Short mmCIF file of C-alpha atoms and ligand atoms in Angstrom, two decimals:
data_model
loop_
_atom_site.label_atom_id
_atom_site.label_comp_id
_atom_site.label_asym_id
_atom_site.label_seq_id
_atom_site.Cartn_x
_atom_site.Cartn_y
_atom_site.Cartn_z
CA MET A 180 98.50 91.67 -48.94
CA ASN A 181 101.92 90.24 -48.02
CA GLU A 182 102.67 86.52 -47.60
CA SER A 183 102.63 86.44 -43.78
CA LYS A 184 99.17 88.14 -43.68
CA VAL A 185 97.80 85.54 -46.10
CA LYS A 186 99.16 82.76 -43.85
CA ILE A 187 97.54 84.31 -40.76
CA ARG A 188 94.19 84.59 -42.58
CA TYR A 189 94.49 80.96 -43.70
CA PHE A 190 95.10 79.66 -40.18
CA LEU A 191 92.34 81.88 -38.80
CA CYS A 192 89.84 80.44 -41.30
CA LEU A 193 90.98 76.87 -40.52
CA PHE A 194 90.58 77.58 -36.79
CA ILE A 195 87.02 78.85 -37.29
CA VAL A 196 86.06 75.86 -39.51
CA ILE A 197 87.42 73.29 -37.03
CA ASN A 198 85.76 74.96 -34.08
CA THR A 199 82.33 75.24 -35.66
CA LEU A 200 82.22 71.62 -37.00
CA PRO A 201 80.63 70.04 -33.92
CA LEU A 202 78.08 72.87 -33.86
CA GLN A 203 77.07 72.20 -37.45
CA ALA A 204 76.82 68.50 -36.74
CA LYS A 205 74.54 69.25 -33.81
CA ALA A 206 72.33 71.43 -36.00
CA ASN A 207 72.07 68.62 -38.58
CA ARG A 208 71.06 66.13 -35.93
CA GLY A 209 68.06 68.24 -35.07
CA SER A 210 67.19 69.23 -38.62
CA GLU A 211 64.33 67.74 -40.63
CA SER A 212 66.52 67.02 -43.66
CA GLY A 213 68.42 64.23 -41.85
CA ALA A 214 72.20 64.06 -41.81
CA ASN A 215 74.13 61.61 -43.92
CA SER A 216 77.08 61.20 -41.61
CA ILE A 217 75.05 61.19 -38.38
CA ARG A 218 72.55 58.43 -38.03
CA ILE A 219 69.16 59.59 -36.83
CA PHE A 220 66.35 57.16 -36.32
CA ARG A 221 62.89 58.65 -36.75
CA ALA A 222 59.35 57.33 -36.44
CA GLY A 223 55.80 58.59 -36.86
CA ALA A 224 52.37 57.02 -36.46
CA ALA A 225 48.76 57.92 -37.20
CA VAL A 226 45.34 56.31 -37.57
CA SER A 227 42.62 56.76 -40.18
CA ASN A 228 39.00 55.89 -39.46
CA ILE A 229 37.80 53.22 -41.94
CA THR A 230 34.37 52.45 -40.44
CA PRO A 231 32.10 51.42 -43.34
CA PRO A 232 28.55 52.66 -43.92
CA LEU A 233 25.62 50.64 -42.55
CA ASP A 234 23.46 48.27 -44.63
CA GLU A 235 26.22 46.39 -46.44
CA PRO A 236 26.67 42.68 -45.52
CA ILE A 237 29.06 41.81 -42.68
CA VAL A 238 31.41 39.09 -43.93
CA GLY A 239 33.28 36.24 -42.25
CA GLY A 240 30.47 33.86 -41.28
CA TRP A 241 28.18 31.46 -43.18
CA ASN A 242 25.45 34.09 -43.34
CA SER A 243 26.16 37.75 -43.97
CA PRO A 244 23.71 39.98 -42.07
CA PRO A 245 23.52 43.63 -43.13
CA ALA A 246 25.38 46.07 -40.88
CA THR A 247 22.83 47.84 -38.66
CA HIS A 248 25.09 49.26 -35.93
CA VAL A 249 28.65 50.25 -35.09
CA HIS A 250 29.83 48.81 -31.77
CA ASP A 251 33.29 50.37 -32.13
CA GLU A 252 35.07 52.27 -34.89
CA LEU A 253 37.46 50.64 -37.36
CA TYR A 254 40.89 52.01 -38.18
CA ALA A 255 43.81 51.77 -40.56
CA LYS A 256 46.79 52.05 -38.22
CA CYS A 257 49.91 53.43 -39.83
CA LEU A 258 53.52 53.38 -38.68
CA VAL A 259 56.52 54.83 -40.51
CA LEU A 260 60.13 54.06 -39.54
CA ASP A 261 63.17 55.86 -40.96
CA ASP A 262 66.86 55.07 -40.30
CA GLY A 263 68.11 58.04 -42.34
CA LYS A 264 68.45 55.92 -45.48
CA ILE A 265 65.40 53.66 -45.69
CA ARG A 266 61.77 54.34 -44.83
CA LEU A 267 59.46 51.46 -43.95
CA VAL A 268 55.67 51.63 -43.73
CA PHE A 269 53.45 49.27 -41.72
CA VAL A 270 49.67 49.50 -42.08
CA VAL A 271 47.20 47.26 -40.22
CA CYS A 272 43.49 47.65 -41.11
CA ASP A 273 40.43 46.47 -39.18
CA ASN A 274 38.98 44.21 -41.87
CA LEU A 275 38.64 40.48 -42.65
CA GLY A 276 41.00 40.59 -45.63
CA ILE A 277 41.59 43.22 -48.30
CA ALA A 278 42.11 42.67 -52.04
CA ARG A 279 45.59 43.24 -53.43
CA GLU A 280 44.36 45.89 -55.87
CA VAL A 281 43.17 48.07 -52.96
CA TYR A 282 46.59 47.95 -51.32
CA ASP A 283 48.42 48.40 -54.64
CA THR A 284 46.37 51.51 -55.43
CA ALA A 285 46.97 52.94 -51.93
CA LYS A 286 50.72 52.23 -52.24
CA ARG A 287 50.80 54.05 -55.58
CA VAL A 288 49.13 57.13 -54.05
CA ILE A 289 51.49 57.07 -51.05
CA HIS A 290 54.50 56.74 -53.36
CA GLU A 291 53.36 59.76 -55.41
CA LYS A 292 52.85 61.86 -52.29
CA THR A 293 55.86 60.80 -50.19
CA GLY A 294 58.38 59.16 -52.52
CA ILE A 295 58.44 55.97 -50.42
CA PRO A 296 58.86 52.93 -52.73
CA PRO A 297 55.78 50.64 -52.74
CA GLU A 298 58.01 47.62 -51.89
CA ASN A 299 58.81 49.27 -48.53
CA MET A 300 55.13 49.22 -47.51
CA MET A 301 53.49 46.36 -45.63
CA THR A 302 49.69 46.63 -45.69
CA SER A 303 47.54 44.08 -43.88
CA ALA A 304 44.18 43.27 -42.31
CA THR A 305 43.56 42.14 -38.73
CA HIS A 306 40.91 39.59 -39.78
CA THR A 307 38.08 40.97 -37.67
CA HIS A 308 34.92 39.08 -38.66
CA SER A 309 32.76 42.16 -38.05
CA SER A 310 33.14 44.38 -41.09
CA ILE A 311 32.01 44.53 -44.70
CA SER A 312 33.85 43.04 -47.67
CA ALA A 313 36.91 44.71 -49.17
CA ARG A 314 37.55 41.77 -51.50
CA GLY A 315 36.30 41.33 -55.03
CA ALA A 316 33.88 38.65 -56.29
CA ASN A 317 36.76 36.34 -57.24
CA ARG A 318 39.91 36.84 -55.19
CA LEU A 319 42.09 35.31 -57.92
CA ILE A 320 41.11 38.03 -60.40
CA GLN A 321 42.24 41.64 -59.85
CA ASN A 322 39.31 43.99 -60.35
CA LYS A 323 40.01 47.12 -62.36
CA GLU A 324 37.05 48.92 -60.80
CA LEU A 325 37.15 49.30 -57.04
CA SER A 326 33.93 49.30 -55.01
CA ASP A 327 32.97 52.45 -53.11
CA TYR A 328 34.28 51.00 -49.85
CA GLN A 329 37.52 49.81 -51.50
CA GLN A 330 38.06 53.29 -52.94
CA PHE A 331 37.36 54.78 -49.50
CA LEU A 332 39.98 52.42 -48.03
CA VAL A 333 42.57 53.53 -50.60
CA THR A 334 42.12 57.18 -49.62
CA ARG A 335 42.04 56.51 -45.89
CA ILE A 336 45.14 54.25 -45.93
CA ALA A 337 47.06 56.79 -48.03
CA ASP A 338 45.98 59.68 -45.77
CA GLY A 339 46.97 57.69 -42.66
CA VAL A 340 50.47 57.01 -43.99
CA ARG A 341 50.92 60.63 -45.09
CA ARG A 342 49.90 61.77 -41.61
CA ALA A 343 52.35 59.28 -40.06
CA VAL A 344 55.09 60.77 -42.29
CA ASN A 345 54.07 64.26 -41.08
CA ASN A 346 54.51 63.00 -37.52
CA LEU A 347 58.08 61.70 -38.07
CA GLU A 348 60.35 62.71 -35.19
CA PRO A 349 63.62 61.45 -33.70
CA ALA A 350 62.76 58.21 -31.92
CA ARG A 351 64.01 55.15 -30.08
CA ILE A 352 62.95 51.60 -30.88
CA GLY A 353 62.95 48.28 -29.04
CA TRP A 354 61.29 44.89 -29.30
CA GLY A 355 60.52 41.82 -27.27
CA SER A 356 57.92 39.18 -26.69
CA GLY A 357 55.48 37.96 -24.08
CA GLN A 358 53.53 34.72 -23.78
CA GLU A 359 49.80 34.10 -23.47
CA PRO A 360 49.24 30.36 -23.91
CA THR A 361 45.77 30.26 -22.31
CA GLN A 362 43.94 32.03 -25.15
CA VAL A 363 45.03 30.00 -28.19
CA PHE A 364 43.65 26.60 -29.23
CA ASN A 365 44.22 24.58 -32.35
CA ARG A 366 40.70 24.32 -33.77
CA ARG A 367 41.24 21.17 -35.88
CA TYR A 368 40.68 17.83 -34.15
CA PHE A 369 41.13 14.12 -34.76
CA MET A 370 37.97 12.26 -33.83
CA LYS A 371 37.52 8.78 -32.32
CA PRO A 372 37.27 5.92 -34.85
CA GLY A 373 33.76 5.60 -36.25
CA THR A 374 32.93 9.33 -35.99
CA ARG A 375 31.23 10.68 -39.12
CA VAL A 376 33.46 13.37 -40.68
CA PRO A 377 31.96 14.16 -44.11
CA ASN A 378 33.22 16.88 -46.43
CA PRO A 379 31.17 18.87 -48.97
CA PHE A 380 32.73 17.00 -51.91
CA GLY A 381 31.04 13.70 -51.06
CA GLY A 382 34.11 12.31 -49.27
CA LYS A 383 35.43 11.98 -45.72
CA ASP A 384 38.00 14.02 -43.80
CA LYS A 385 40.45 12.87 -41.13
CA VAL A 386 40.00 15.99 -38.98
CA ILE A 387 37.16 18.38 -38.19
CA MET A 388 37.22 22.11 -37.41
CA ASN A 389 35.28 23.30 -34.34
CA PRO A 390 33.80 19.87 -33.45
CA GLY A 391 31.44 21.17 -30.75
CA ARG A 392 32.01 21.93 -27.08
CA GLY A 393 32.88 18.90 -24.99
CA ASN A 394 32.12 16.54 -27.92
CA PRO A 395 32.82 13.06 -26.44
CA ASN A 396 34.18 11.86 -29.80
CA ILE A 397 37.14 14.29 -29.81
CA LEU A 398 40.45 12.44 -29.71
CA LYS A 399 43.04 15.23 -29.79
CA ALA A 400 44.03 18.49 -31.49
CA ALA A 401 45.53 18.03 -34.96
CA GLY A 402 48.23 20.70 -34.55
CA PRO A 403 50.13 23.03 -32.21
CA THR A 404 49.57 26.62 -31.06
CA ASP A 405 51.96 29.57 -30.79
CA PRO A 406 51.57 31.42 -27.47
CA GLU A 407 54.07 34.17 -28.32
CA ILE A 408 53.04 37.83 -28.55
CA ALA A 409 55.90 39.52 -30.36
CA PHE A 410 55.97 43.31 -30.38
CA LEU A 411 57.98 46.32 -31.33
CA SER A 412 57.77 49.55 -29.37
CA ILE A 413 58.64 53.04 -30.47
CA GLN A 414 59.00 56.13 -28.31
CA SER A 415 60.30 59.68 -28.68
CA VAL A 416 63.84 60.42 -27.50
CA GLU A 417 62.29 61.79 -24.28
CA GLY A 418 60.42 58.51 -23.72
CA ARG A 419 56.90 59.53 -24.88
CA PRO A 420 55.20 56.45 -26.39
CA ILE A 421 54.67 56.80 -30.17
CA ALA A 422 53.41 53.36 -31.20
CA LEU A 423 53.46 49.68 -30.34
CA LEU A 424 53.01 47.01 -33.00
CA ALA A 425 52.19 43.57 -31.57
CA ASN A 426 51.61 40.21 -33.26
CA TYR A 427 49.62 37.26 -31.86
CA SER A 428 48.48 34.08 -33.59
CA LEU A 429 44.78 34.21 -32.74
CA HIS A 430 42.09 34.22 -35.45
CA TYR A 431 39.59 36.59 -33.78
CA VAL A 432 37.53 36.30 -30.59
CA GLY A 433 33.85 37.33 -30.53
CA PRO A 434 31.08 36.78 -29.48
CA ARG A 435 29.56 39.93 -30.92
CA ASP A 436 26.11 41.26 -31.81
CA GLN A 437 24.60 40.28 -35.16
CA GLY A 438 24.83 43.17 -37.58
CA ALA A 439 27.28 45.20 -35.50
CA ILE A 440 30.57 46.49 -36.89
CA SER A 441 33.54 45.99 -34.58
CA ALA A 442 37.34 45.74 -34.61
CA ASP A 443 37.04 42.71 -32.25
CA TYR A 444 39.85 42.09 -29.71
CA PHE A 445 42.35 43.84 -32.01
CA GLY A 446 40.63 47.15 -31.22
CA VAL A 447 40.33 46.47 -27.48
CA PHE A 448 44.03 45.54 -27.32
CA ALA A 449 44.98 48.93 -28.79
CA ASP A 450 42.96 50.76 -26.11
CA ARG A 451 44.30 48.59 -23.30
CA ILE A 452 48.00 48.85 -24.21
CA ARG A 453 47.65 52.62 -24.55
CA GLN A 454 46.22 52.73 -21.03
CA LEU A 455 48.94 50.45 -19.60
CA LEU A 456 51.75 52.47 -21.20
CA GLY A 457 50.27 55.69 -19.78
CA ALA A 458 49.81 57.00 -23.31
CA ASP A 459 46.25 58.34 -23.08
CA ARG A 460 45.60 61.76 -24.58
CA ILE A 461 49.10 62.67 -25.70
CA ALA A 462 50.10 64.54 -28.83
CA PRO A 463 50.65 63.22 -31.39
CA PRO A 464 48.27 60.44 -30.26
CA PHE A 465 49.83 57.08 -29.39
CA VAL A 466 48.97 54.29 -31.86
CA GLY A 467 48.47 50.76 -30.47
CA ILE A 468 48.43 48.04 -33.12
CA ILE A 469 48.07 44.26 -33.08
CA SER A 470 48.60 42.35 -36.31
CA ASN A 471 47.40 38.84 -37.01
CA GLY A 472 50.19 36.28 -36.71
CA THR A 473 49.74 32.78 -38.12
CA SER A 474 46.28 31.83 -36.89
CA GLY A 475 44.73 29.91 -39.82
CA ASP A 476 44.06 26.87 -37.61
CA ILE A 477 43.84 28.68 -34.25
CA ASN A 478 40.92 30.12 -32.35
CA ASN A 479 39.91 31.11 -28.84
CA ILE A 480 37.66 28.15 -27.97
CA ASN A 481 38.72 25.13 -25.94
CA TRP A 482 36.56 22.44 -27.57
CA LEU A 483 37.87 19.80 -25.14
CA LYS A 484 35.92 21.37 -22.26
CA LYS A 485 32.21 21.80 -21.83
CA GLN A 486 31.32 25.49 -21.78
CA GLN A 487 31.51 26.79 -18.20
CA LYS A 488 29.92 30.16 -18.80
CA ARG A 489 28.04 32.02 -21.50
CA PHE A 490 29.82 35.22 -22.44
CA ALA A 491 27.85 38.34 -23.22
CA SER A 492 28.67 40.02 -26.54
CA TYR A 493 32.10 41.70 -26.42
CA GLU A 494 32.84 40.34 -22.91
CA LYS A 495 35.23 37.61 -24.07
CA MET A 496 37.20 39.84 -26.43
CA ARG A 497 37.73 42.36 -23.63
CA GLN A 498 39.04 39.57 -21.41
CA VAL A 499 41.41 38.23 -24.09
CA ALA A 500 42.65 41.70 -25.08
CA ASP A 501 43.31 42.51 -21.42
CA LEU A 502 45.41 39.36 -20.92
CA VAL A 503 47.35 39.88 -24.16
CA ALA A 504 48.00 43.57 -23.38
CA LYS A 505 49.17 42.71 -19.85
CA ALA A 506 51.58 40.07 -21.21
CA VAL A 507 53.00 42.65 -23.62
CA TYR A 508 53.23 45.29 -20.88
CA LYS A 509 55.11 42.87 -18.60
CA ALA A 510 57.64 42.05 -21.34
CA HIS A 511 57.83 45.74 -22.22
CA GLN A 512 59.50 46.49 -18.85
CA LYS A 513 62.60 44.62 -20.06
CA VAL A 514 62.81 46.14 -23.54
CA GLU A 515 66.15 47.65 -24.47
CA PHE A 516 65.60 50.76 -26.59
CA HIS A 517 68.03 51.65 -29.38
CA ASP A 518 68.74 55.20 -30.57
CA TRP A 519 69.37 53.87 -34.05
CA VAL A 520 68.87 50.54 -35.82
CA GLN A 521 69.42 49.47 -39.39
CA LEU A 522 66.30 49.02 -41.49
CA ASN A 523 66.04 46.96 -44.64
CA VAL A 524 63.37 45.38 -46.80
CA MET A 525 63.06 42.84 -49.57
CA GLN A 526 59.94 42.13 -51.60
CA LYS A 527 59.45 39.37 -54.18
CA GLU A 528 56.55 38.01 -56.15
CA LEU A 529 55.89 34.28 -56.18
CA THR A 530 53.74 32.66 -58.84
CA LEU A 531 51.59 29.85 -57.48
CA ALA A 532 49.37 27.44 -59.40
CA VAL A 533 45.68 27.90 -58.66
CA ARG A 534 44.14 24.71 -57.24
CA LYS A 535 41.75 23.15 -59.72
CA PRO A 536 38.87 20.68 -59.21
CA THR A 537 39.06 17.17 -60.66
CA GLU A 538 36.53 15.98 -63.29
CA GLU A 539 34.75 14.02 -60.52
CA GLN A 540 34.55 17.12 -58.30
CA ILE A 541 33.05 19.15 -61.16
CA ALA A 542 30.47 16.44 -61.88
CA TYR A 543 29.64 16.18 -58.15
CA ALA A 544 29.23 19.97 -57.94
CA HIS A 545 26.72 19.92 -60.82
CA ARG A 546 24.80 17.08 -59.13
CA MET A 547 24.64 19.04 -55.85
CA LEU A 548 23.34 22.18 -57.56
CA GLU A 549 20.61 20.18 -59.31
CA LYS A 550 19.57 18.51 -56.02
CA PRO A 551 16.19 19.81 -54.72
CA ASP A 552 16.58 22.18 -51.76
CA ASP A 553 14.48 19.94 -49.50
CA ALA A 554 16.56 16.79 -50.25
CA LYS A 555 18.65 15.47 -47.35
CA PRO A 556 22.19 16.85 -47.73
CA TYR A 557 25.30 14.67 -47.41
CA HIS A 558 27.04 17.77 -46.05
CA ARG A 559 25.32 20.97 -44.90
CA HIS A 560 27.53 23.21 -47.06
CA GLU A 561 27.53 21.04 -50.20
CA LYS A 562 25.77 23.66 -52.35
CA VAL A 563 28.11 26.45 -51.20
CA TYR A 564 31.14 24.34 -52.13
CA ALA A 565 29.54 23.22 -55.40
CA ARG A 566 29.46 26.90 -56.42
CA ARG A 567 33.01 27.42 -55.14
CA THR A 568 34.21 24.32 -57.07
CA LEU A 569 32.84 25.75 -60.32
CA GLN A 570 34.33 29.16 -59.56
CA MET A 571 37.76 27.58 -58.99
CA HIS A 572 37.35 25.70 -62.30
CA GLU A 573 36.77 29.02 -64.10
CA SER A 574 39.56 30.89 -62.27
CA PRO A 575 42.97 31.72 -63.83
CA GLU A 576 45.60 28.98 -63.90
CA GLU A 577 48.01 30.84 -61.63
CA VAL A 578 48.28 33.77 -59.27
CA SER A 579 51.25 35.98 -58.39
CA VAL A 580 51.48 36.93 -54.72
CA ILE A 581 53.63 39.42 -52.79
CA LEU A 582 56.07 38.13 -50.17
CA GLN A 583 57.94 40.61 -47.97
CA THR A 584 60.73 40.49 -45.43
CA PHE A 585 61.79 43.35 -43.18
CA ARG A 586 64.85 43.87 -41.05
CA ILE A 587 64.69 46.10 -37.97
CA GLY A 588 68.08 45.66 -36.28
CA ASP A 589 68.20 41.94 -35.44
CA LEU A 590 64.40 41.59 -35.60
CA GLY A 591 62.94 39.98 -38.72
CA ILE A 592 59.35 40.45 -39.88
CA CYS A 593 57.78 38.74 -42.87
CA ALA A 594 54.40 39.28 -44.54
CA ILE A 595 52.25 36.64 -46.30
CA PRO A 596 48.92 37.26 -48.13
CA PHE A 597 47.10 34.20 -46.71
CA GLU A 598 45.39 32.90 -43.55
CA VAL A 599 48.57 31.12 -42.54
CA PHE A 600 48.58 27.93 -40.46
CA VAL A 601 50.41 28.20 -37.14
CA GLU A 602 52.87 25.41 -38.06
CA ILE A 603 54.19 27.64 -40.86
CA GLY A 604 54.73 30.61 -38.52
CA LEU A 605 56.56 28.35 -36.05
CA GLU A 606 58.75 26.95 -38.84
CA ILE A 607 59.67 30.48 -40.00
CA LYS A 608 60.54 31.46 -36.41
CA THR A 609 62.85 28.41 -36.15
CA LYS A 610 64.53 28.78 -39.54
CA SER A 611 64.92 32.58 -39.59
CA PRO A 612 68.51 33.85 -39.24
CA PHE A 613 67.28 36.74 -37.04
CA ALA A 614 67.37 36.75 -33.24
CA GLN A 615 63.59 37.31 -33.17
CA THR A 616 61.10 36.86 -36.02
CA PHE A 617 57.38 37.12 -36.54
CA THR A 618 54.96 36.78 -39.46
CA ILE A 619 52.13 39.14 -40.36
CA SER A 620 49.42 37.29 -42.28
CA HIS A 621 46.53 38.70 -44.37
CA ALA A 622 49.16 41.06 -45.82
CA ASN A 623 49.30 42.73 -49.25
CA GLY A 624 46.36 40.68 -50.52
CA SER A 625 43.91 38.00 -49.47
CA TYR A 626 43.93 34.53 -51.02
CA GLY A 627 42.34 32.24 -48.45
CA TYR A 628 43.93 29.65 -46.16
CA LEU A 629 47.50 28.43 -46.32
CA PRO A 630 47.69 24.95 -44.73
CA THR A 631 50.84 22.82 -44.60
CA VAL A 632 51.15 19.84 -46.97
CA ALA A 633 50.63 17.47 -44.00
CA GLN A 634 47.45 19.31 -42.92
CA HIS A 635 46.16 19.15 -46.50
CA GLU A 636 46.29 15.37 -46.23
CA LEU A 637 44.04 15.44 -43.17
CA GLY A 638 41.34 17.49 -44.93
CA GLY A 639 38.98 19.74 -42.95
CA TYR A 640 37.40 23.14 -43.66
CA GLU A 641 40.59 25.13 -44.18
CA THR A 642 41.85 22.70 -46.85
CA TRP A 643 38.60 22.52 -48.83
CA LEU A 644 38.78 23.65 -52.45
CA GLY A 645 37.44 27.20 -52.49
CA THR A 646 38.48 27.95 -48.90
CA ASN A 647 42.00 27.06 -50.01
CA MET A 648 42.78 28.39 -53.49
CA VAL A 649 46.39 27.62 -54.32
CA GLU A 650 48.49 24.54 -54.94
CA VAL A 651 48.96 22.07 -52.06
CA LYS A 652 52.74 22.69 -52.06
CA ALA A 653 52.36 26.50 -51.72
CA ALA A 654 53.45 26.58 -48.05
CA PRO A 655 56.92 24.99 -48.50
CA LYS A 656 57.55 27.21 -51.54
CA ILE A 657 56.62 30.33 -49.55
CA VAL A 658 58.72 29.35 -46.52
CA ARG A 659 61.76 28.56 -48.69
CA MET A 660 61.53 31.91 -50.45
CA LEU A 661 61.04 33.92 -47.24
CA ILE A 662 63.99 32.27 -45.49
CA SER A 663 66.29 32.94 -48.44
CA MET A 664 65.10 36.57 -48.48
CA PHE A 665 65.79 36.83 -44.73
CA GLU A 666 69.28 35.43 -45.29
CA ARG A 667 69.99 38.05 -47.94
CA LEU A 668 68.73 40.85 -45.67
CA ARG A 669 70.99 39.71 -42.87
ZN1 LIG H 802 38.93 33.40 -40.78
#
């Protein structure tokens, strides 16, 4: 071959390469492998049924009746987001609160099957008060042996996430927030001077939880509320709804039937938002999710007013879910969807001191347990808390908990393994460097209430030793760590 022929061949090859480049890029964009140079955002969602068997005790109240019926099915709702570099997993389960070892085991299985690092997975519970226990006997001790239901949860959560990964497709994402101030009330109240406010440790509190409807001795609520319903919405590139993950700071709603399993308003919300978004019966099925915000001191009852009407079982939760879904739907009209956003995650462990009883509290607990059952109690739950006092005394000295922060564009999400007081969620929203931020509580473990230091001083149910399990200064430590993690993600 002479020199000029070689030159012609060279230029011909160059011409072909240059002209086919955009074509190859296009092919990559649509391929499952994901291109490095072209940013493709993908998402997938799926649900797993986690309805427990009948006959086990339903937890969340003072008595635990055995489950005799299923009013509505329970689910682990799974969402996977992928920006081409990082994959994030969000799982929200219909349960009161799930032990860390259950989540850790599920994360290990998911990691083995999908390669997603466990730190990229947020796993949480809604805090429905109508399911069976997924916690161990002592929440401060990790159980090596999981119960049958805990083992079932591991498999179902892992399967749900794997199915969400199978459903990954090019997607668009947006977020926003609505307001529903009429359904949240701070449930802790200051009472008029002279009102008897005993606690189960033989002392007196400054505030009382759920003081009774229209109680004339109520002075005022002891804290704020957070009316915001934050949400993130994901749809296919053609606009087919894939999933919506909302977050509202409301404990749970009720009323419900004794012995009936139910996802409470969290389940009704999912149905309602699916209906409003026109996402019924599509494939893959749309997944509506609402996570619990910071609702440790919040509920759905206005104690300042005498009850106007008696609600039938499940009537109130339908009403609340309808209002919350409508507020989200209204805000959803203004959501700006992005074809691609940057994802990031940071997880850290924080060691907290376990709260211990004083010598006097231990002695008082022994006295209460020796008291005859027919003797007049100083407080109606004194024996329950006597047992909890002794359990706290025998518990480990410290506990290590998972804290997580996520970045989705300029939206920040953090996850805390407690029943977090609303003041803490509001503080995080104010201090976060992100344009919008929300907190998912009951996440990656379940260690009781997290009051602020100021609320600890007022006493009340949520601060009692045994309901609260970690050091009084846990909240400021957690907030400080989360904000510094957010700043590093930014
Ligand atoms: Zn609760």
